[in-house]
Short mmCIF file of C-alpha atoms in Angstrom, two decimals:
data_model
loop_
_atom_site.label_atom_id
_atom_site.label_comp_id
_atom_site.label_asym_id
_atom_site.label_seq_id
_atom_site.Cartn_x
_atom_site.Cartn_y
_atom_site.Cartn_z
CA MET C 1 38.84 38.38 60.78
CA PHE C 2 40.18 38.58 64.27
CA ARG C 3 38.16 35.50 65.31
CA ALA C 4 39.49 33.58 62.26
CA ILE C 5 43.12 34.25 63.20
CA LEU C 6 42.46 32.92 66.70
CA THR C 7 40.79 29.88 65.34
CA ALA C 8 43.82 29.16 63.01
CA ALA C 9 46.17 29.62 65.94
CA GLY C 10 44.24 27.20 68.02
CA LEU C 11 44.25 24.62 65.15
CA PHE C 12 47.97 25.00 64.93
CA LEU C 13 48.52 24.30 68.64
CA ALA C 14 46.17 21.29 68.49
CA THR C 15 48.05 19.74 65.63
CA GLN C 16 51.51 20.41 67.29
CA ILE C 17 50.72 19.21 70.85
CA PRO C 18 50.18 15.38 71.50
CA THR C 19 46.70 14.46 72.83
CA THR C 20 48.07 13.60 76.22
CA GLN C 21 49.21 17.25 76.62
CA ALA C 22 45.94 18.84 75.43
CA LEU C 23 45.46 20.48 78.81
CA ALA C 24 48.65 22.53 78.21
CA GLU C 25 46.55 24.88 76.24
CA THR C 26 44.84 26.12 79.44
CA ARG C 27 47.88 26.70 81.59
CA VAL C 28 51.08 28.85 81.44
CA PRO C 29 53.81 27.42 79.10
CA GLN C 30 56.12 25.29 81.15
CA SER C 31 59.06 24.87 78.72
CA GLN C 32 60.84 26.52 75.85
CA ALA C 33 59.14 24.12 73.55
CA GLU C 34 55.68 25.11 74.67
CA ILE C 35 56.58 28.85 74.45
CA SER C 36 57.72 28.38 70.88
CA LEU C 37 54.19 27.26 69.96
CA GLY C 38 52.63 30.49 70.97
CA PHE C 39 51.52 32.60 73.95
CA ALA C 40 47.86 31.71 73.77
CA PRO C 41 47.61 29.83 77.15
CA LEU C 42 49.47 32.64 78.80
CA VAL C 43 47.30 35.41 77.33
CA LYS C 44 44.16 33.50 78.28
CA GLU C 45 45.24 33.51 81.89
CA ALA C 46 46.58 37.05 82.14
CA ALA C 47 44.46 39.23 79.70
CA PRO C 48 41.26 39.16 81.76
CA ALA C 49 43.15 41.01 84.45
CA VAL C 50 43.89 43.96 82.13
CA VAL C 51 41.03 46.48 81.71
CA ASN C 52 40.16 49.45 79.52
CA ILE C 53 39.81 52.81 81.24
CA TYR C 54 37.64 55.67 79.97
CA ALA C 55 38.15 58.85 81.94
CA LYS C 56 36.50 62.28 81.67
CA ILE C 57 38.41 65.31 82.74
CA VAL C 58 36.49 68.66 83.09
CA GLN C 59 38.78 71.74 83.08
CA GLU C 60 37.90 75.47 83.30
CA GLN C 61 39.52 77.42 80.48
CA ARG C 62 39.43 81.26 80.39
CA ARG C 63 39.55 82.75 76.83
CA THR C 64 41.40 86.02 76.51
CA PRO C 65 42.70 87.95 73.42
CA PHE C 66 46.21 87.04 74.50
CA MET C 67 45.65 83.43 75.78
CA ASN C 68 48.40 82.16 73.47
CA ASP C 69 50.95 84.67 74.80
CA PRO C 70 52.17 83.45 78.20
CA PHE C 71 53.40 87.00 79.14
CA PHE C 72 50.15 88.94 78.47
CA ASP C 73 48.04 85.97 79.63
CA ASP C 74 49.22 86.53 83.19
CA PHE C 75 47.82 90.03 83.13
CA PHE C 76 44.43 89.18 81.62
CA ARG C 77 43.97 86.06 83.76
CA GLY C 78 40.87 86.51 85.88
CA LEU C 79 39.28 89.03 83.60
CA SER C 80 37.30 86.52 81.47
CA LYS C 81 34.46 84.11 82.31
CA PRO C 82 35.85 80.52 82.78
CA GLN C 83 34.30 78.08 80.25
CA PRO C 84 34.27 74.26 81.10
CA ARG C 85 35.99 72.04 78.73
CA VAL C 86 35.66 68.32 78.72
CA GLN C 87 38.57 66.13 77.69
CA ASN C 88 38.38 62.40 77.27
CA SER C 89 41.30 60.09 78.24
CA LEU C 90 41.71 56.57 77.05
CA GLY C 91 44.13 54.12 78.67
CA SER C 92 44.50 50.81 80.42
CA GLY C 93 44.73 49.35 83.89
CA VAL C 94 45.64 46.23 85.70
CA ILE C 95 43.48 44.52 88.39
CA LEU C 96 45.67 43.55 91.40
CA SER C 97 43.05 42.07 93.71
CA ALA C 98 39.75 40.19 93.52
CA ASP C 99 37.82 43.09 95.13
CA GLY C 100 38.66 45.55 92.30
CA ILE C 101 41.97 47.31 93.21
CA VAL C 102 43.39 48.47 89.86
CA VAL C 103 46.60 50.26 89.07
CA SER C 104 47.02 52.67 86.12
CA ASN C 105 48.92 55.79 85.16
CA TYR C 106 48.38 59.17 86.70
CA HIS C 107 48.23 60.75 83.31
CA VAL C 108 45.24 58.56 82.44
CA VAL C 109 43.05 58.98 85.53
CA GLY C 110 44.85 61.35 88.01
CA MET C 111 42.84 64.42 87.10
CA ALA C 112 39.58 62.62 86.08
CA THR C 113 36.16 63.51 87.24
CA ASP C 114 34.48 60.41 85.88
CA ILE C 115 36.11 57.04 85.47
CA ARG C 116 34.61 54.06 83.80
CA VAL C 117 36.51 50.68 83.66
CA VAL C 118 35.49 47.91 81.19
CA THR C 119 36.74 44.40 81.63
CA THR C 120 37.35 41.89 78.82
CA ASP C 121 34.01 40.20 79.42
CA ARG C 122 32.34 43.68 78.88
CA ARG C 123 31.39 44.30 82.50
CA GLU C 124 31.57 48.05 83.44
CA TYR C 125 32.39 49.56 86.76
CA ALA C 126 32.52 53.06 88.11
CA ALA C 127 35.96 53.66 89.71
CA GLN C 128 37.42 56.13 92.23
CA VAL C 129 41.06 57.23 92.57
CA VAL C 130 42.33 56.02 95.99
CA LEU C 131 45.96 57.09 95.68
CA ALA C 132 47.72 59.05 92.93
CA ASP C 133 51.10 60.54 92.38
CA GLU C 134 52.07 62.62 89.21
CA ALA C 135 55.85 62.44 89.76
CA SER C 136 55.64 58.59 89.63
CA ASP C 137 52.82 58.55 87.11
CA LEU C 138 50.98 55.93 89.02
CA ALA C 139 47.35 55.79 90.36
CA ILE C 140 45.51 53.19 92.31
CA LEU C 141 41.74 52.81 91.73
CA GLN C 142 38.90 51.12 93.59
CA LEU C 143 36.16 49.61 91.38
CA GLN C 144 32.65 50.04 92.96
CA ASP C 145 30.80 46.84 93.75
CA ALA C 146 33.40 44.50 92.33
CA GLU C 147 34.23 40.95 93.70
CA GLY C 148 35.66 37.85 92.33
CA LEU C 149 37.71 39.50 89.59
CA PRO C 150 40.81 37.95 87.92
CA TYR C 151 44.05 39.63 88.99
CA LEU C 152 47.70 39.50 88.38
CA GLU C 153 50.50 38.78 90.92
CA LEU C 154 53.34 41.25 91.33
CA ARG C 155 56.80 39.90 90.64
CA ASP C 156 59.99 41.13 92.35
CA SER C 157 61.06 43.42 89.50
CA ASP C 158 64.60 43.50 90.84
CA GLN C 159 64.83 39.88 89.66
CA VAL C 160 63.95 40.74 86.07
CA GLU C 161 66.90 40.25 83.65
CA VAL C 162 67.64 41.72 80.22
CA GLY C 163 66.58 39.31 77.48
CA GLU C 164 63.52 37.88 79.22
CA LEU C 165 60.46 37.45 77.07
CA ALA C 166 57.76 40.06 77.87
CA LEU C 167 54.15 40.67 76.79
CA ALA C 168 52.52 44.14 76.70
CA ILE C 169 48.69 44.05 77.16
CA GLY C 170 46.64 47.19 76.65
CA ASN C 171 44.20 49.16 74.45
CA PRO C 172 46.23 50.93 71.92
CA PHE C 173 44.44 53.68 69.97
CA GLY C 174 41.12 52.42 71.46
CA VAL C 175 41.07 49.51 69.02
CA GLY C 176 40.39 47.04 71.95
CA GLN C 177 42.60 44.83 74.07
CA THR C 178 45.85 43.99 72.19
CA VAL C 179 48.78 41.81 73.10
CA SER C 180 52.30 42.38 71.79
CA SER C 181 55.43 40.51 72.47
CA GLY C 182 59.11 41.39 72.89
CA ILE C 183 61.86 41.13 75.42
CA VAL C 184 63.16 43.24 78.30
CA SER C 185 65.55 45.47 76.55
CA GLY C 186 67.06 47.28 79.48
CA LEU C 187 66.84 47.84 83.19
CA ALA C 188 67.27 50.94 85.44
CA ARG C 189 66.48 53.29 82.67
CA SER C 190 66.44 56.87 84.04
CA GLY C 191 67.31 60.49 83.17
CA ALA C 192 68.16 61.12 79.53
CA ALA C 193 67.50 57.41 78.62
CA THR C 194 63.73 58.06 78.98
CA GLY C 195 63.75 61.51 77.39
CA GLU C 196 63.12 63.15 80.70
CA GLY C 197 64.93 63.80 83.90
CA LEU C 198 62.58 61.89 86.20
CA GLY C 199 61.65 58.27 86.46
CA TYR C 200 63.21 54.85 86.73
CA PHE C 201 61.89 52.23 84.24
CA ILE C 202 62.16 48.78 82.73
CA GLN C 203 62.76 49.20 78.97
CA THR C 204 61.08 46.79 76.45
CA ASP C 205 60.78 46.41 72.67
CA ALA C 206 57.35 44.89 72.95
CA PRO C 207 55.21 47.37 70.78
CA ILE C 208 53.49 50.02 73.00
CA ASN C 209 51.32 52.73 71.54
CA PRO C 210 49.02 55.47 72.85
CA GLY C 211 46.25 53.78 74.85
CA ASN C 212 48.63 51.20 76.21
CA SER C 213 49.38 53.55 79.09
CA GLY C 214 48.52 51.82 82.41
CA GLY C 215 48.61 48.44 80.82
CA ALA C 216 50.47 45.39 81.85
CA LEU C 217 54.03 44.21 81.01
CA ILE C 218 54.12 40.45 82.06
CA ASP C 219 56.70 37.78 82.10
CA VAL C 220 56.17 34.15 80.75
CA ASN C 221 54.73 33.19 84.10
CA GLY C 222 51.89 35.72 83.80
CA ASP C 223 53.37 37.79 86.64
CA LEU C 224 53.35 41.56 86.42
CA ILE C 225 56.75 43.09 86.07
CA GLY C 226 55.76 46.61 85.13
CA ILE C 227 53.09 49.14 84.16
CA ASN C 228 53.58 50.52 80.67
CA THR C 229 53.87 54.21 80.85
CA ARG C 230 55.62 55.93 77.85
CA ILE C 231 57.55 55.50 74.71
CA VAL C 232 60.34 57.15 72.78
CA THR C 233 59.15 57.93 69.35
CA ARG C 234 59.44 60.22 66.32
CA SER C 235 56.24 59.44 64.67
CA GLY C 236 53.82 58.99 67.60
CA GLY C 237 53.69 55.23 67.17
CA SER C 238 55.93 52.47 68.48
CA ASN C 239 59.66 52.54 67.55
CA GLY C 240 60.43 49.62 69.77
CA ILE C 241 61.52 51.72 72.77
CA GLY C 242 58.97 51.52 75.53
CA PHE C 243 59.12 51.91 79.20
CA ALA C 244 57.30 50.42 82.18
CA ILE C 245 57.23 51.40 85.84
CA PRO C 246 58.70 48.52 87.83
CA ALA C 247 56.37 46.31 89.88
CA ASN C 248 58.31 46.96 93.05
CA LEU C 249 57.14 50.56 93.01
CA VAL C 250 53.53 49.48 92.30
CA ARG C 251 53.83 47.27 95.45
CA ALA C 252 54.96 50.33 97.47
CA PHE C 253 51.87 52.24 96.21
CA MET C 254 49.64 49.28 97.16
CA ARG C 255 51.10 49.25 100.60
CA GLN C 256 50.48 52.93 101.26
CA ALA C 257 46.93 52.68 99.73
CA ASP C 258 46.13 49.89 102.15
CA GLN C 259 47.33 52.04 105.08
CA GLY C 260 44.90 54.80 103.91
CA ALA C 261 47.47 57.29 102.69
CA GLU C 262 45.88 60.24 100.89
CA GLU C 263 49.06 60.95 98.94
CA PHE C 264 52.10 58.96 98.16
CA GLN C 265 54.87 59.59 100.62
CA ARG C 266 58.57 59.05 99.78
CA PRO C 267 61.49 58.85 102.27
CA TRP C 268 63.50 62.05 102.26
CA ALA C 269 67.11 61.88 101.21
CA GLY C 270 67.92 65.51 101.86
CA MET C 271 70.80 65.46 99.33
CA MET C 272 71.77 66.45 95.77
CA GLY C 273 74.02 64.22 93.77
CA GLN C 274 75.46 63.36 90.38
CA PRO C 275 76.34 60.07 88.67
CA VAL C 276 80.02 59.04 88.81
CA ASP C 277 81.41 59.21 85.18
CA ALA C 278 84.86 58.04 84.09
CA ASP C 279 86.63 61.37 84.90
CA LEU C 280 85.00 61.62 88.31
CA ALA C 281 85.82 57.99 89.06
CA ALA C 282 89.51 58.63 88.10
CA SER C 283 89.70 61.72 90.46
CA LEU C 284 88.14 59.62 93.29
CA GLY C 285 90.59 56.79 92.71
CA MET C 286 87.84 54.32 91.63
CA ASP C 287 88.66 51.38 89.33
CA LEU C 288 85.20 51.62 87.60
CA PRO C 289 82.64 54.43 87.44
CA GLU C 290 79.76 53.48 89.67
CA GLY C 291 77.53 55.10 92.26
CA MET C 292 76.35 58.66 92.85
CA VAL C 293 78.58 61.27 94.49
CA ILE C 294 76.99 63.60 97.01
CA SER C 295 77.23 67.28 95.98
CA ASP C 296 75.01 68.96 98.56
CA LEU C 297 73.65 67.71 101.89
CA HIS C 298 70.98 69.28 104.09
CA PRO C 299 72.04 69.36 107.80
CA ALA C 300 68.82 67.55 108.78
CA SER C 301 69.18 64.78 106.16
CA PRO C 302 68.97 61.20 107.49
CA PHE C 303 72.07 60.60 105.46
CA ALA C 304 73.94 63.33 107.22
CA LYS C 305 72.79 61.93 110.60
CA ALA C 306 74.06 58.50 109.48
CA GLY C 307 77.64 59.92 108.87
CA PHE C 308 77.61 60.76 105.13
CA GLN C 309 79.41 63.93 103.91
CA VAL C 310 79.57 65.96 100.65
CA GLY C 311 82.00 64.05 98.42
CA ASP C 312 80.97 60.62 99.60
CA VAL C 313 79.88 58.13 97.02
CA VAL C 314 76.55 56.17 97.51
CA LEU C 315 77.00 52.77 95.92
CA ASP C 316 73.74 50.96 96.83
CA VAL C 317 70.63 51.14 98.84
CA ALA C 318 69.25 47.92 100.34
CA GLY C 319 71.63 45.85 98.33
CA GLN C 320 70.50 47.44 94.99
CA PRO C 321 72.98 49.50 92.93
CA VAL C 322 72.39 53.36 92.73
CA ASN C 323 73.91 55.23 89.85
CA SER C 324 71.72 58.32 89.60
CA PRO C 325 69.38 60.60 91.69
CA SER C 326 66.37 58.94 90.01
CA GLU C 327 67.58 55.51 91.11
CA MET C 328 68.15 56.91 94.67
CA VAL C 329 64.53 58.19 94.75
CA PHE C 330 63.21 54.75 93.36
CA ARG C 331 65.23 52.63 95.83
CA MET C 332 64.15 54.70 98.81
CA SER C 333 60.50 54.70 97.64
CA VAL C 334 60.60 50.87 97.46
CA ALA C 335 62.32 50.63 100.86
CA GLY C 336 59.31 52.53 102.33
CA LEU C 337 58.84 54.70 105.32
CA GLY C 338 59.45 53.97 109.05
CA ASP C 339 62.39 51.61 108.81
CA THR C 340 66.15 51.77 108.09
CA ALA C 341 67.91 50.71 104.89
CA GLU C 342 71.52 49.63 104.63
CA VAL C 343 73.46 52.04 102.34
CA THR C 344 77.00 51.36 101.12
CA ARG C 345 79.39 54.34 101.23
CA LEU C 346 82.63 54.84 99.48
CA ARG C 347 84.97 57.33 101.13
CA GLY C 348 88.83 57.54 100.55
CA GLY C 349 88.80 54.21 98.68
CA GLU C 350 87.13 52.42 101.66
CA ARG C 351 83.63 50.92 101.64
CA SER C 352 81.37 50.88 104.65
CA ALA C 353 77.71 50.00 105.25
CA LEU C 354 75.66 52.44 107.23
CA GLN C 355 72.08 52.24 108.42
CA VAL C 356 69.97 55.19 107.09
CA GLU C 357 66.52 56.11 108.50
CA MET C 358 63.69 56.17 105.89
CA MET C 359 61.80 59.19 107.05
CA LEU C 360 59.66 62.12 105.74
CA ALA C 361 61.13 65.63 105.34
CA PRO C 362 60.56 67.33 108.69
CA ASP C 363 58.50 70.42 109.14
CA ASP C 364 61.25 71.92 111.26
CA PRO C 365 61.53 74.84 111.73
CA PRO C 366 57.79 75.43 111.45
CA ALA C 367 56.71 76.77 108.11
CA ASP C 368 54.26 79.28 109.64
CA PRO C 369 52.33 79.82 106.42
CA LEU C 370 50.66 83.22 106.14
CA THR C 371 48.06 84.46 103.50
CA LEU C 372 47.63 88.22 103.07
CA ASN C 373 44.07 89.62 103.45
CA GLU C 374 42.08 91.77 101.08
CA ARG C 375 43.39 94.97 102.46
CA SER C 376 46.95 94.09 101.53
CA PRO C 377 48.54 95.34 98.24
CA LEU C 378 48.91 91.60 97.32
CA PRO C 379 45.84 89.97 98.60
CA GLY C 380 45.86 86.21 98.50
CA LEU C 381 49.67 86.04 98.53
CA THR C 382 50.76 83.07 100.67
CA VAL C 383 54.32 82.84 102.10
CA ALA C 384 56.01 80.39 104.43
CA ARG C 385 59.35 79.87 106.10
CA ILE C 386 61.70 77.53 104.19
CA ASN C 387 62.17 74.15 105.80
CA PRO C 388 62.87 70.57 104.49
CA GLN C 389 59.26 70.05 103.61
CA SER C 390 58.96 73.18 101.37
CA ILE C 391 62.35 72.38 99.88
CA VAL C 392 60.92 69.06 98.63
CA ARG C 393 57.46 70.44 97.63
CA LEU C 394 58.75 73.39 95.75
CA GLN C 395 62.06 71.83 94.55
CA LEU C 396 64.24 74.36 96.19
CA PRO C 397 68.06 74.19 96.55
CA MET C 398 69.24 72.25 99.68
CA SER C 399 70.90 75.33 101.09
CA ALA C 400 67.80 77.51 100.65
CA LYS C 401 66.78 79.74 103.66
CA GLY C 402 64.32 82.47 104.39
CA VAL C 403 60.78 83.05 103.06
CA VAL C 404 59.19 81.39 99.98
CA ILE C 405 56.06 82.08 98.02
CA THR C 406 53.85 79.06 98.05
CA ASP C 407 50.87 80.76 96.29
CA PRO C 408 51.25 84.16 94.55
CA GLY C 409 47.41 84.77 94.53
CA ALA C 410 45.55 86.53 91.76
CA TYR C 411 47.28 89.90 92.01
CA GLY C 412 50.77 88.42 92.73
CA GLY C 413 50.50 86.30 89.60
CA ARG C 414 49.74 89.35 87.44
CA VAL C 415 52.86 91.20 88.56
CA GLY C 416 55.09 88.19 87.93
CA LEU C 417 55.35 86.40 91.29
CA ARG C 418 55.55 82.61 91.09
CA PRO C 419 55.32 79.63 93.52
CA GLY C 420 58.92 78.81 94.68
CA ASP C 421 60.21 82.39 94.52
CA ILE C 422 62.37 83.14 97.55
CA ILE C 423 61.67 86.66 98.79
CA LEU C 424 64.99 88.41 99.56
CA ALA C 425 63.78 91.95 100.15
CA ILE C 426 60.81 94.24 99.67
CA ASN C 427 61.56 97.88 99.09
CA ASP C 428 65.31 97.11 100.03
CA ILE C 429 64.16 95.77 103.48
CA ALA C 430 65.30 92.18 104.11
CA ILE C 431 62.70 89.55 104.62
CA GLU C 432 63.56 86.93 107.18
CA THR C 433 60.16 85.66 108.50
CA PRO C 434 56.71 85.33 106.91
CA GLN C 435 55.38 88.04 109.20
CA ASP C 436 57.88 90.50 107.75
CA VAL C 437 55.99 90.49 104.46
CA PRO C 438 52.74 92.11 105.63
CA ASN C 439 54.57 94.35 107.91
CA VAL C 440 56.74 95.85 105.07
CA LEU C 441 53.84 95.99 102.70
CA ALA C 442 51.73 97.93 105.16
CA ALA C 443 54.35 100.71 105.08
CA ALA C 444 54.83 100.68 101.23
CA GLY C 445 54.25 103.84 99.26
CA ARG C 446 53.06 104.14 95.71
CA TRP C 447 55.80 101.97 94.26
CA MET C 448 57.06 98.62 95.20
CA LYS C 449 60.33 96.75 94.57
CA VAL C 450 60.58 92.99 95.25
CA ASP C 451 63.93 91.23 95.08
CA LEU C 452 63.70 87.49 94.49
CA ASN C 453 65.78 84.36 94.17
CA ARG C 454 64.19 82.42 91.44
CA GLN C 455 65.80 79.10 90.52
CA GLY C 456 69.24 80.45 91.57
CA GLN C 457 68.88 83.76 89.71
CA ARG C 458 68.36 87.14 91.27
CA VAL C 459 65.27 88.86 89.96
CA SER C 460 63.89 92.24 90.75
CA LEU C 461 60.19 93.29 90.12
CA ARG C 462 59.08 96.87 90.27
CA TYR C 463 55.54 98.03 89.93
CA ARG C 464 53.01 100.70 90.99
CA LEU C 465 50.51 100.07 93.71
#
């Protein structure tokens, strides 16, 4: 049936295109007239660069009588024998180089122990994750013993416009490679527009379904404009609202993968901000709501060093508009590390352009991590001094200071300690450095009280040793 449909489409094209233009069937459409006849030439050129990915994830699962109760499960964790559980993940990927560099989604391959990639001509390759990042939902793979593969070129996604024709290529529901068409429905989708607070996406109405994840969103020239990653749906199927990770972020991943990075590194902004809405714009004397107002700024932030202050409005980064924290993260990620970017600031009704260094969060003051030994009341507990790196890693407030828990350990987890908890005091003795923790615990009696700052709330835990 599928072959018959393709044959019919080919006959239709042959009867509509003059004999002198017969070669047009093997090249990208060059005019609106050719596009109206179908996407067959475009698909023939682009589809071989989109692959099917089969990933196997082995997870250890402990079964306890209270495993469905998050409260009691903390107490019984570690008391049952772990049982391996195999999960199979199905998705898509896009070849970006002739030697087998493939991009896909983190949620498809990021935790996989065995990855198999199948091309449109049924060749199979083992693959290894080279670089992956859960927050961006991107992963770079290297196919083993691959050469001479077809691949797609990355387009400058900042040049994509709403209304452009777009094709989504992937493997929905495991039925095999499928092509769907639509348009670019929106740009700079972030925050509530995607159903989550993170991310920065291109929106399309080209049908995307489970299994399309990691597949290609291409333009009418066959260039990659995005990696399909998620949908907004009530039924589990496509409702015409799909999102793709822009190609410019994929390019930043490729650049770091080529440099041998083991994890994706983003420039550090060292700030908190909020979008400028109509009310805020009026209070700031702005004609139109635009940009992001800085609500908190770390003293070591590169923006602070460049001259920004709380209350300033960031309008753009490297010439591209910024209207939310997600857009800020995206623009800085695309700008890359080790250089400067021009950032437009609005203060007191006046605009100015400042050069901001694209740098990592510094490990200053030194974190001095410390793990408690087996003789401690909380063996395995790991604590560290709060600095910009731990603020980023544990998503702490910009103004956070003191000592933070990076790993509660087995016993700490049972009594309710969590990563990211800031230790204020133990037995009413203030904790100021990591070394204070074992010192205070060594003098503890039969009972212990731990005062914490957990996500801005003060929490006190009491338990018997």
